[in-house]
Coordinates of C-alpha atoms in Angstrom, one line a residue:
M1 CA 33.7 188.8 -81.9
S2 CA 32.7 186.7 -84.9
T3 CA 32.6 188.0 -88.4
G4 CA 29.5 188.0 -90.6
N5 CA 30.9 185.1 -92.7
E6 CA 31.6 183.1 -89.6
Q7 CA 28.1 183.6 -88.4
K8 CA 26.7 182.6 -91.7
L9 CA 28.8 179.4 -91.8
Q10 CA 27.7 178.5 -88.3
E11 CA 24.0 179.1 -89.2
R12 CA 24.3 176.7 -92.2
N13 CA 26.8 174.2 -90.6
I14 CA 26.3 170.6 -91.8
P15 CA 27.4 168.2 -89.1
G16 CA 29.6 165.4 -90.3
M17 CA 30.6 167.1 -93.6
N18 CA 33.9 168.9 -94.0
R19 CA 34.6 171.9 -96.3
H20 CA 36.0 169.8 -99.2
E21 CA 33.0 167.5 -99.3
R22 CA 30.6 170.4 -99.4
F23 CA 32.4 172.0 -102.2
T24 CA 33.0 168.9 -104.4
Q25 CA 30.3 166.4 -103.8
T26 CA 28.1 167.3 -106.8
E27 CA 30.4 169.2 -109.1
H28 CA 31.6 166.6 -111.6
A29 CA 29.8 165.8 -114.8
Q30 CA 30.5 162.4 -116.4
N31 CA 29.0 162.4 -119.8
A32 CA 31.6 163.4 -122.3
G33 CA 29.3 162.8 -125.3
A34 CA 26.8 165.3 -124.0
A35 CA 29.6 167.8 -123.4
L36 CA 30.8 167.3 -127.0
K37 CA 27.3 167.8 -128.3
K38 CA 26.9 171.1 -126.4
L39 CA 30.3 172.2 -127.5
A40 CA 29.4 171.5 -131.1
A41 CA 26.6 174.0 -130.8
Y42 CA 29.2 176.8 -130.5
F43 CA 30.8 175.6 -133.8
I44 CA 27.5 175.8 -135.5
Q45 CA 27.3 179.5 -134.6
E46 CA 30.7 180.0 -136.5
K47 CA 29.5 178.2 -139.6
F48 CA 31.5 180.4 -142.0
M49 CA 34.8 179.9 -140.3
V50 CA 34.3 176.2 -139.8
A51 CA 33.4 175.8 -143.5
S52 CA 36.5 177.8 -144.4
M53 CA 38.7 175.7 -142.2
L54 CA 37.2 172.5 -143.7
I55 CA 37.8 173.7 -147.2
V56 CA 41.4 174.5 -146.4
V57 CA 41.9 171.2 -144.7
I58 CA 40.4 169.3 -147.6
F59 CA 42.5 171.1 -150.1
G60 CA 45.7 170.5 -148.0
T61 CA 44.8 166.8 -147.6
L62 CA 44.3 166.4 -151.4
C63 CA 47.7 168.0 -151.9
G64 CA 49.3 165.8 -149.3
V65 CA 47.8 162.6 -150.7
Y66 CA 48.5 163.5 -154.4
A67 CA 52.2 164.5 -153.9
P68 CA 53.5 160.9 -153.3
S69 CA 51.9 159.8 -156.5
L70 CA 54.0 162.4 -158.4
Q71 CA 57.0 161.2 -156.5
S72 CA 56.2 157.6 -157.7
S73 CA 55.9 158.8 -161.3
A74 CA 59.2 160.6 -161.1
I75 CA 61.0 157.5 -159.8
D76 CA 59.5 155.3 -162.4
I77 CA 60.5 157.8 -165.1
I78 CA 64.1 157.8 -163.8
A79 CA 64.0 153.9 -163.6
G80 CA 62.7 153.8 -167.2
S81 CA 59.6 151.8 -166.3
R82 CA 57.4 154.7 -167.2
D83 CA 57.3 157.2 -170.1
G84 CA 57.3 160.9 -169.4
I85 CA 59.4 164.0 -169.0
L86 CA 61.1 164.3 -165.6
L87 CA 61.4 168.1 -165.2
P88 CA 57.7 169.1 -165.5
T89 CA 56.9 166.3 -163.1
L90 CA 59.4 167.5 -160.5
V91 CA 58.2 171.1 -160.9
F92 CA 54.6 170.1 -160.5
M93 CA 55.5 168.0 -157.4
L94 CA 57.3 171.0 -155.9
A95 CA 54.2 173.2 -156.5
V96 CA 51.9 170.7 -154.9
Y97 CA 54.2 170.5 -151.8
L98 CA 54.3 174.3 -151.6
L99 CA 50.5 174.5 -151.8
Y100 CA 50.3 171.9 -149.1
S101 CA 52.6 174.0 -146.8
L102 CA 50.5 177.1 -147.6
S103 CA 47.3 175.3 -146.7
Q104 CA 48.9 174.3 -143.3
L105 CA 49.7 178.0 -142.5
L106 CA 46.2 179.1 -143.5
Q107 CA 44.6 176.3 -141.5
N108 CA 46.5 177.4 -138.4
F109 CA 45.4 181.0 -138.9
I110 CA 41.7 180.1 -139.3
S111 CA 41.8 177.7 -136.4
A112 CA 43.3 180.3 -134.1
H113 CA 40.6 182.8 -135.0
L114 CA 37.9 180.2 -134.6
S115 CA 39.3 179.2 -131.2
Q116 CA 39.3 182.7 -129.8
R117 CA 35.8 183.5 -131.1
I118 CA 34.3 180.4 -129.5
V119 CA 36.2 180.8 -126.3
R120 CA 35.2 184.5 -126.0
R121 CA 31.6 183.5 -126.3
L122 CA 32.1 180.7 -123.7
R123 CA 33.8 183.2 -121.3
E124 CA 31.1 185.8 -121.8
E125 CA 28.3 183.2 -121.1
L126 CA 30.1 181.7 -118.2
F127 CA 30.7 185.1 -116.6
G128 CA 27.1 186.1 -117.3
K129 CA 25.9 182.9 -115.7
I130 CA 28.1 183.4 -112.6
I131 CA 26.6 186.8 -111.9
Q132 CA 23.1 185.5 -112.5
V133 CA 23.1 182.3 -110.3
P134 CA 21.5 182.4 -106.9
I135 CA 23.6 183.5 -103.9
G136 CA 23.3 180.0 -102.6
Y137 CA 25.4 178.6 -105.4
L138 CA 28.4 180.7 -104.7
D139 CA 28.0 180.3 -101.0
T140 CA 28.3 176.5 -101.4
H141 CA 31.0 176.3 -104.0
S142 CA 34.7 177.0 -103.7
H143 CA 35.4 180.4 -105.2
G144 CA 38.8 179.1 -106.4
D145 CA 37.1 176.2 -108.2
V146 CA 34.6 178.6 -109.9
M147 CA 37.6 180.7 -111.0
S148 CA 39.4 177.6 -112.3
R149 CA 36.4 176.8 -114.6
M150 CA 36.6 180.4 -115.9
T151 CA 40.3 180.3 -116.6
N152 CA 41.9 176.8 -116.8
D153 CA 39.0 174.9 -118.1
V154 CA 38.2 177.5 -120.8
E155 CA 41.9 177.7 -121.7
N156 CA 42.1 174.0 -122.2
I157 CA 39.1 174.2 -124.6
S158 CA 40.8 177.1 -126.5
T159 CA 44.1 175.1 -126.9
T160 CA 42.2 172.0 -128.1
I161 CA 40.2 174.0 -130.7
S162 CA 43.3 175.9 -132.0
Q163 CA 45.7 173.0 -132.1
S164 CA 44.1 169.6 -131.8
L165 CA 40.9 169.9 -133.8
P166 CA 42.6 170.9 -137.1
S167 CA 45.0 168.0 -136.7
L168 CA 42.0 165.7 -136.1
F169 CA 40.1 166.9 -139.2
S170 CA 43.1 166.7 -141.5
G171 CA 44.1 163.4 -139.9
V172 CA 40.8 161.7 -140.6
L173 CA 40.7 163.0 -144.2
T174 CA 44.3 162.0 -144.8
I175 CA 43.6 158.5 -143.6
I176 CA 40.6 158.2 -145.9
G177 CA 42.5 159.6 -148.9
T178 CA 45.6 157.5 -148.2
V179 CA 43.5 154.3 -147.8
A180 CA 41.7 154.9 -151.1
I181 CA 44.9 155.5 -153.2
M182 CA 46.8 152.6 -151.5
L183 CA 43.9 150.3 -152.4
W184 CA 44.0 151.6 -156.0
Y185 CA 47.7 151.1 -156.4
C186 CA 47.9 147.5 -154.9
W187 CA 45.1 146.2 -152.7
Q188 CA 47.1 143.2 -151.6
L189 CA 49.9 145.3 -150.2
A190 CA 47.4 147.8 -148.8
L191 CA 45.6 145.2 -146.8
L192 CA 48.9 143.9 -145.4
S193 CA 49.8 147.4 -144.3
F194 CA 46.4 147.9 -142.7
A195 CA 46.9 145.0 -140.4
T196 CA 48.8 147.3 -138.0
V197 CA 45.6 149.3 -137.5
I198 CA 44.2 146.6 -135.3
L199 CA 47.2 146.9 -133.0
T200 CA 46.7 150.7 -133.0
L201 CA 43.1 150.5 -132.1
I202 CA 43.7 148.1 -129.2
A203 CA 46.5 150.3 -127.8
T204 CA 44.4 153.5 -128.1
R205 CA 41.4 151.9 -126.4
I206 CA 43.4 150.8 -123.4
L207 CA 45.4 154.0 -122.9
S208 CA 42.5 156.4 -123.6
K209 CA 40.5 155.1 -120.6
K210 CA 43.4 155.9 -118.3
V211 CA 43.9 159.3 -119.9
R212 CA 40.3 160.3 -119.4
H213 CA 40.2 159.2 -115.8
F214 CA 43.3 161.0 -114.7
S215 CA 42.6 164.1 -116.8
R216 CA 39.3 164.6 -115.0
K217 CA 40.9 164.0 -111.7
R218 CA 43.6 166.5 -112.5
Q219 CA 41.0 169.2 -113.3
E220 CA 39.1 168.5 -110.0
L221 CA 42.3 168.8 -108.0
L222 CA 43.4 171.9 -109.8
G223 CA 40.1 173.6 -108.9
E224 CA 40.6 172.5 -105.2
L225 CA 44.2 173.8 -105.3
N226 CA 43.0 177.2 -106.6
G227 CA 40.4 177.3 -103.9
T228 CA 43.0 176.7 -101.2
V229 CA 45.3 179.4 -102.6
E230 CA 42.5 181.9 -102.9
E231 CA 41.3 181.2 -99.3
M232 CA 44.9 181.5 -97.9
I233 CA 45.5 184.8 -99.6
S234 CA 42.2 186.4 -98.6
G235 CA 42.7 185.1 -95.0
Y236 CA 46.5 185.5 -94.8
H237 CA 46.4 187.7 -91.7
T238 CA 44.3 185.1 -89.8
V239 CA 46.7 182.3 -90.9
V240 CA 49.7 184.2 -89.6
A241 CA 48.0 185.4 -86.5
Y242 CA 47.2 181.8 -85.4
N243 CA 50.6 180.4 -86.6
H244 CA 48.9 178.1 -89.1
Q245 CA 51.5 178.6 -91.8
D246 CA 52.8 175.0 -91.4
R247 CA 49.4 173.5 -91.3
T248 CA 48.3 175.6 -94.3
T249 CA 51.4 174.6 -96.2
D250 CA 50.8 170.9 -95.4
D251 CA 47.2 171.1 -96.7
F252 CA 48.5 172.8 -99.8
C253 CA 51.3 170.3 -100.3
H254 CA 48.9 167.4 -99.8
T255 CA 46.6 168.7 -102.5
A256 CA 49.6 169.6 -104.7
D257 CA 51.0 166.1 -104.3
D258 CA 47.7 164.6 -105.4
L259 CA 47.6 167.0 -108.4
T260 CA 51.2 166.1 -109.3
K261 CA 50.4 162.4 -109.2
A262 CA 47.3 162.8 -111.4
G263 CA 49.2 165.1 -113.7
I264 CA 52.1 162.7 -114.1
R265 CA 49.8 159.8 -114.8
T266 CA 47.8 161.8 -117.3
D267 CA 51.0 162.9 -119.1
V268 CA 52.6 159.4 -118.9
F269 CA 49.6 157.7 -120.5
S270 CA 49.2 160.5 -123.0
G271 CA 52.9 160.5 -123.9
V272 CA 53.3 156.8 -124.1
M273 CA 50.9 156.7 -127.0
G274 CA 53.4 158.3 -129.4
P275 CA 56.2 155.8 -128.9
I276 CA 53.7 152.9 -129.1
M277 CA 52.3 154.2 -132.3
N278 CA 55.8 154.8 -133.8
C279 CA 56.7 151.2 -133.0
I280 CA 53.5 149.9 -134.7
G281 CA 54.3 152.2 -137.7
N282 CA 57.8 150.7 -138.0
I283 CA 56.3 147.2 -138.1
G284 CA 54.2 148.5 -141.0
F285 CA 57.4 149.7 -142.8
V286 CA 58.9 146.2 -142.4
I287 CA 55.8 144.6 -143.9
I288 CA 55.9 147.0 -147.0
A289 CA 59.6 146.5 -147.5
A290 CA 59.3 142.7 -147.4
F291 CA 56.1 142.1 -149.3
G292 CA 56.6 145.1 -151.7
G293 CA 59.9 143.7 -152.8
F294 CA 58.3 140.3 -153.3
F295 CA 55.5 141.9 -155.4
S296 CA 58.0 143.9 -157.4
V297 CA 60.0 140.9 -158.3
Y298 CA 56.9 139.2 -159.8
G299 CA 56.0 142.4 -161.6
L300 CA 52.8 143.3 -159.7
I301 CA 54.1 146.8 -158.8
S302 CA 56.9 149.1 -159.8
V303 CA 59.7 150.5 -157.7
G304 CA 58.0 153.9 -157.8
V305 CA 54.9 152.3 -156.3
I306 CA 57.0 150.8 -153.4
S307 CA 58.4 154.3 -152.8
A308 CA 55.0 155.8 -152.8
F309 CA 53.7 153.1 -150.5
I310 CA 56.4 153.9 -147.9
V311 CA 55.4 157.5 -148.0
Y312 CA 51.7 156.6 -147.8
A313 CA 52.3 154.2 -145.0
K314 CA 54.0 157.1 -143.1
Q315 CA 51.1 159.4 -144.0
F316 CA 48.7 156.7 -142.9
S317 CA 50.4 156.1 -139.5
R318 CA 51.2 159.7 -138.8
P319 CA 47.6 160.9 -138.4
I320 CA 46.8 157.8 -136.4
N321 CA 49.7 158.6 -134.1
E322 CA 48.6 162.3 -133.9
I323 CA 45.0 161.3 -133.1
A324 CA 46.3 159.0 -130.4
Q325 CA 48.5 161.7 -129.0
I326 CA 45.8 164.5 -129.1
Y327 CA 43.3 162.1 -127.6
G328 CA 44.5 163.0 -124.2
Q329 CA 44.2 166.7 -125.0
L330 CA 40.6 166.1 -126.2
Q331 CA 39.8 164.3 -123.0
T332 CA 41.2 167.1 -120.9
A333 CA 39.2 169.6 -122.9
L334 CA 36.0 167.6 -122.6
A335 CA 36.6 167.2 -118.9
G336 CA 36.9 171.0 -118.7
A337 CA 33.9 171.5 -121.0
E338 CA 31.8 169.3 -118.7
R339 CA 32.8 171.5 -115.7
V340 CA 32.0 174.7 -117.6
F341 CA 28.6 173.4 -118.9
S342 CA 27.7 172.2 -115.4
V343 CA 27.9 175.9 -114.4
L344 CA 26.1 177.1 -117.5
E345 CA 23.3 174.7 -116.8
E346 CA 22.6 176.1 -113.3
K347 CA 19.3 177.9 -113.0
D348 CA 19.4 181.7 -113.0
E349 CA 18.1 183.5 -110.1
D350 CA 14.4 184.1 -110.7
M351 CA 14.1 187.9 -111.3
S352 CA 10.4 187.8 -112.3
G353 CA 7.7 189.5 -110.4
E354 CA 5.9 192.8 -110.0
E355 CA 7.1 196.2 -108.9
M356 CA 7.1 197.1 -105.3
T357 CA 4.4 199.6 -104.3
S358 CA 5.6 203.2 -104.5
E359 CA 4.4 204.3 -101.1
P360 CA 7.3 206.0 -99.2
D361 CA 6.3 204.2 -96.0
K362 CA 7.6 200.6 -95.7
T363 CA 6.2 198.3 -93.0
I364 CA 7.9 194.9 -93.0
S365 CA 6.1 191.8 -91.6
F366 CA 7.6 188.4 -91.0
K367 CA 5.0 185.8 -90.4
N368 CA 5.7 182.3 -89.1
M369 CA 9.1 182.1 -90.8
G370 CA 10.9 178.8 -91.0
F371 CA 14.1 178.2 -92.9
S372 CA 17.1 175.8 -93.2
Y373 CA 20.1 176.0 -95.5
N374 CA 20.2 172.2 -95.3
P375 CA 17.2 169.8 -94.7
G376 CA 17.0 168.7 -91.1
H377 CA 19.0 171.6 -89.7
P378 CA 16.6 174.5 -89.2
V379 CA 18.2 178.0 -88.8
I380 CA 14.9 180.0 -88.3
R381 CA 12.0 178.6 -86.4
D382 CA 8.5 180.2 -86.3
F383 CA 9.8 183.7 -86.6
T384 CA 7.1 186.4 -86.5
L385 CA 7.9 190.1 -86.3
T386 CA 6.6 193.4 -87.6
V387 CA 9.0 196.3 -88.3
P388 CA 6.8 199.5 -88.4
S389 CA 7.5 202.0 -91.2
G390 CA 10.1 204.6 -90.2
K391 CA 11.1 202.7 -87.1
K392 CA 14.5 201.3 -86.1
V393 CA 14.5 197.6 -85.1
A394 CA 17.7 195.9 -83.8
L395 CA 18.4 192.2 -84.0
V396 CA 20.8 190.9 -81.3
G397 CA 21.8 187.5 -80.2
A398 CA 24.7 185.0 -80.1
T399 CA 26.6 184.0 -83.2
G400 CA 24.6 181.5 -85.2
S401 CA 21.2 182.6 -83.8
G402 CA 19.9 183.5 -87.2
K403 CA 20.2 187.3 -87.4
T404 CA 22.0 187.4 -90.8
T405 CA 19.7 184.8 -92.2
I406 CA 16.7 187.0 -91.5
V407 CA 18.4 189.7 -93.7
N408 CA 19.2 187.1 -96.4
L409 CA 15.5 186.2 -96.5
L410 CA 14.4 189.8 -96.6
M411 CA 16.8 190.5 -99.5
R412 CA 15.6 187.2 -101.2
F413 CA 19.1 185.9 -101.3
Y414 CA 17.2 182.8 -100.2
D415 CA 13.5 182.0 -100.1
A416 CA 12.0 180.6 -96.8
Q417 CA 10.6 177.1 -96.8
Q418 CA 7.8 178.2 -94.4
G419 CA 6.0 181.5 -93.7
E420 CA 5.8 184.7 -95.6
I421 CA 7.4 188.2 -95.6
Y422 CA 5.3 191.2 -96.5
I423 CA 6.2 194.8 -97.2
N424 CA 3.1 197.1 -96.9
G425 CA 1.0 193.9 -97.2
Q426 CA 2.7 192.9 -100.5
N427 CA 4.3 189.5 -100.4
I428 CA 7.9 189.8 -101.4
R429 CA 7.7 186.5 -103.3
E430 CA 5.5 188.4 -105.8
I431 CA 8.0 191.3 -106.0
S432 CA 10.8 191.0 -108.5
R433 CA 14.2 190.8 -106.8
E434 CA 15.4 193.8 -108.8
S435 CA 12.6 196.0 -107.6
L436 CA 12.9 194.7 -104.0
R437 CA 16.6 195.4 -103.9
K438 CA 16.3 198.8 -105.4
N439 CA 14.3 199.8 -102.3
I440 CA 16.8 198.3 -99.8
S441 CA 20.4 199.3 -99.0
I442 CA 22.6 197.1 -97.0
V443 CA 25.9 197.7 -95.3
L444 CA 27.7 194.5 -94.4
Q445 CA 30.4 193.9 -91.8
D446 CA 32.6 192.4 -94.5
T447 CA 33.1 195.5 -96.7
V448 CA 33.1 195.0 -100.4
L449 CA 34.6 197.7 -102.6
F450 CA 35.6 197.4 -106.3
T451 CA 38.7 198.2 -108.2
D452 CA 37.4 201.6 -109.5
T453 CA 37.4 205.2 -108.4
V454 CA 36.0 206.2 -105.0
G455 CA 33.3 208.2 -106.8
H456 CA 32.1 205.2 -108.8
N457 CA 32.1 203.0 -105.7
L458 CA 29.9 205.5 -104.0
T459 CA 27.4 205.6 -106.8
Y460 CA 27.3 201.8 -107.2
G461 CA 23.7 201.6 -105.8
N462 CA 22.5 204.9 -107.5
E463 CA 24.3 205.6 -110.8
H464 CA 22.2 208.7 -111.4
A465 CA 23.1 210.4 -108.1
S466 CA 24.0 214.1 -108.3
Q467 CA 27.2 215.5 -107.0
A468 CA 25.2 217.2 -104.2
Q469 CA 23.9 213.8 -103.1
I470 CA 27.5 212.4 -103.1
D471 CA 28.9 215.3 -101.1
E472 CA 26.0 215.1 -98.6
A473 CA 26.6 211.3 -98.1
I474 CA 30.3 211.9 -97.6
Q475 CA 29.7 214.5 -94.9
M476 CA 27.0 212.4 -93.2
S477 CA 29.2 209.3 -93.1
R478 CA 32.1 211.4 -91.7
C479 CA 34.5 210.5 -94.5
D480 CA 34.9 213.9 -96.0
T481 CA 38.3 214.5 -94.5
M482 CA 39.5 211.1 -95.6
V483 CA 38.3 211.7 -99.2
K484 CA 40.1 215.1 -99.2
N485 CA 43.3 213.5 -98.1
L486 CA 43.2 211.0 -100.9
P487 CA 45.7 211.7 -103.8
Q488 CA 43.0 212.4 -106.4
G489 CA 39.9 212.8 -104.1
L490 CA 36.9 211.1 -105.6
E491 CA 38.9 210.1 -108.6
T492 CA 41.3 208.0 -106.6
V493 CA 41.4 204.5 -107.8
L494 CA 40.9 201.8 -105.1
T495 CA 43.4 199.1 -106.0
G496 CA 42.9 195.5 -104.9
S497 CA 39.2 196.2 -103.9
G498 CA 40.3 198.9 -101.5
E499 CA 43.6 197.5 -100.2
N500 CA 45.2 201.0 -100.5
I501 CA 43.0 202.3 -97.7
S502 CA 42.4 201.0 -94.2
Q503 CA 39.6 198.6 -93.2
G504 CA 37.9 201.4 -91.2
Q505 CA 38.0 203.8 -94.2
R506 CA 36.6 201.1 -96.4
Q507 CA 33.7 200.7 -94.0
L508 CA 33.0 204.5 -94.0
L509 CA 32.8 204.4 -97.8
A510 CA 30.4 201.5 -97.7
I511 CA 28.2 203.5 -95.3
A512 CA 28.4 206.5 -97.6
R513 CA 27.5 204.2 -100.6
A514 CA 24.3 203.2 -98.7
F515 CA 23.5 206.9 -98.1
V516 CA 23.9 207.7 -101.8
A517 CA 21.5 204.9 -102.7
D518 CA 18.8 206.8 -100.7
P519 CA 16.8 203.6 -99.8
R520 CA 13.4 203.3 -98.2
I521 CA 14.6 200.3 -96.2
L522 CA 18.1 200.3 -94.6
I523 CA 19.9 197.3 -93.2
L524 CA 23.1 197.6 -91.2
D525 CA 24.9 194.4 -90.4
E526 CA 27.6 195.3 -87.9
A527 CA 28.2 198.4 -90.0
T528 CA 30.5 200.1 -87.6
S529 CA 32.5 197.1 -86.4
N530 CA 35.7 198.3 -88.0
V531 CA 35.8 201.9 -87.0
D532 CA 37.1 203.4 -83.7
T533 CA 34.8 204.4 -80.9
R534 CA 35.0 208.2 -81.7
T535 CA 34.2 207.7 -85.3
E536 CA 31.5 205.2 -84.4
K537 CA 29.8 207.8 -82.3
A538 CA 29.9 210.4 -85.1
I539 CA 28.5 207.8 -87.6
Q540 CA 25.7 206.9 -85.1
D541 CA 24.7 210.6 -84.9
A542 CA 24.7 210.9 -88.7
M543 CA 22.7 207.7 -89.0
Q544 CA 20.0 209.1 -86.9
K545 CA 19.3 211.6 -89.6
I546 CA 19.4 209.3 -92.6
M547 CA 17.3 206.7 -90.7
E548 CA 14.5 209.3 -90.1
N549 CA 11.4 208.2 -92.0
R550 CA 13.2 205.0 -93.1
T551 CA 12.5 201.5 -92.0
S552 CA 15.8 200.2 -90.5
I553 CA 17.0 196.8 -89.4
I554 CA 20.2 196.8 -87.4
I555 CA 22.3 193.7 -86.6
A556 CA 24.8 194.4 -83.8
H557 CA 27.0 192.8 -81.3
R558 CA 27.9 196.1 -79.7
L559 CA 24.9 196.8 -77.7
S560 CA 25.9 200.5 -77.4
T561 CA 25.0 201.0 -81.1
I562 CA 21.4 199.9 -80.7
R563 CA 20.3 201.3 -77.3
D564 CA 18.2 204.0 -78.9
S565 CA 16.4 201.5 -81.2
D566 CA 12.6 201.6 -81.2
L567 CA 12.5 197.9 -80.7
I568 CA 15.2 195.4 -79.8
V569 CA 14.6 191.7 -80.7
V570 CA 16.7 189.1 -79.0
M571 CA 17.2 185.9 -81.0
D572 CA 18.2 182.5 -79.7
H573 CA 18.5 179.4 -81.9
G574 CA 16.4 180.9 -84.7
C575 CA 13.6 182.0 -82.5
I576 CA 12.6 185.3 -80.8
A577 CA 13.5 184.9 -77.2
E578 CA 12.3 188.4 -76.1
W579 CA 11.7 191.9 -77.4
G580 CA 11.2 195.4 -76.1
S581 CA 13.1 198.6 -75.6
H582 CA 16.6 198.7 -74.0
D583 CA 15.2 199.7 -70.6
Q584 CA 12.4 197.2 -70.8
L585 CA 14.7 194.3 -71.6
L586 CA 17.1 195.2 -68.8
K587 CA 14.2 195.1 -66.3
K588 CA 13.2 191.6 -67.6
K589 CA 16.7 190.3 -66.7
G590 CA 16.5 187.8 -69.5
K591 CA 18.8 187.0 -72.5
Y592 CA 19.4 190.7 -73.3
Y593 CA 20.3 191.4 -69.7
E594 CA 22.8 188.5 -69.8
L595 CA 24.4 189.9 -73.0
Y596 CA 24.5 193.4 -71.6
M597 CA 26.1 192.4 -68.3
T598 CA 28.6 190.2 -70.1
Q599 CA 29.6 193.0 -72.4
Y600 CA 29.6 196.0 -70.0
A601 CA 29.7 194.7 -66.4
G602 CA 32.6 192.4 -67.2
F603 CA 31.0 189.1 -66.2
S604 CA 28.5 186.6 -67.4
I605 CA 25.3 185.6 -65.8

């Protein structure tokens, strides 16, 4: 027996394209400039904190640039080449250095707050976007990769804002201030010192291209690795049951090896910038020592100025080195930002439309439906069917015949490329998805419960349900004994989305949840596949009551569950092969007869 997910994947299978290609072929933005511009918009919303940080950075930079001048004055006073009192100069220099240190602490404090405020907004928008995108987006993207964008990519942005950006701002201002004061002291020696900048720019340009390429590659592989882990954990029983541990480990190790290589290359090219910049800086010190001594002998500058120049040269090279070193971090953050914004730019699911008519009777009409998940591979072909109000219609057929897709189209998880669906003559394209789904309850084969109390899970589709409605739903779904045996009854918290109860119990709760929603249209997609035969019979009896006066569509592989349906529709390759009651279809000896004989007589026709 195939699961609902397996059926859905078969219905939308793309020949010649593997899972990895489907998940990664259109995921990667390339324009870092555009990502930076979009990220800047978040800083504009925090104008006060950005302005405060800039003021602190400017003040700290002024202190850092001014302090070596005081050191130069003190040395010249000691050497006797300058008039002045030494002690006040030293005290003033100490005060400037203390203020510089204080500004650094305040800068870190502000940047940390700025980082968390921006990242909080990013996370909120990203999560809000993920729950608003069409179902098709999450069906065709690795869940692990989406989670990686929510966690790793956003965290990289946070780290960059809190650590790298303040260093970048202060570094740029320090370079400007240092250049100005060096030119003022001795423009000849300053120009000689600046010659090393050319070497720095060349080295940075070469290495930065490598860093950007491998940082993007690392983020892509990290998303793929998270997807592999998430898939393995969720399907662990299947992996073990089919002895695929070794193969799964090999797949994981292959991706992990590629990630390791990309990570090593990123770190190597990022890390090598520091030593190269230090080497270039040492060349600058040699130039200052040689030519500064020469200029001092001829009286162009004093010894104190040479001392200041050495400090300024270090101040000049330090921010350049820092900028070169954080460039890799900036590229990693921009690569992450590109991936985050690629999700934020996805179109929201269209929720516009009118309200569904309020008549209690709901007749559903499918007219000439045609649909394909991927162009050239139709899943539904010329499907026409009327489900009368208050009647129970069953869809049966082989896996991949399009049964679940019909439900997806009715729920407007997808919109058909051809044909129309009407409810009481009202085109569902004109009905808002919210109004449509309020009138429909669905119980899937793959039960989804949330980490919350049993009571809150039951009222998920009807938050205003009374206790009487909840109790009635529990009794009708035959899970009253189970709820009573739970430690805290309805207040029992389901951990791990219901992992502390059995699969059958989870399915019973899902059925009860649909009962609480009190829908006009009820969809059951293999709703009793995970319960035992005795419980299934009890649930079937209870369902007869709740399905009274409700339009019901049932998808089933167990033909015993749909024998009493008002109409049974047999689907084959997206088309209706035959329809009728159970007895009528058996007399025809067609597709339904083949399915029935295969399932109950023990042989295939």
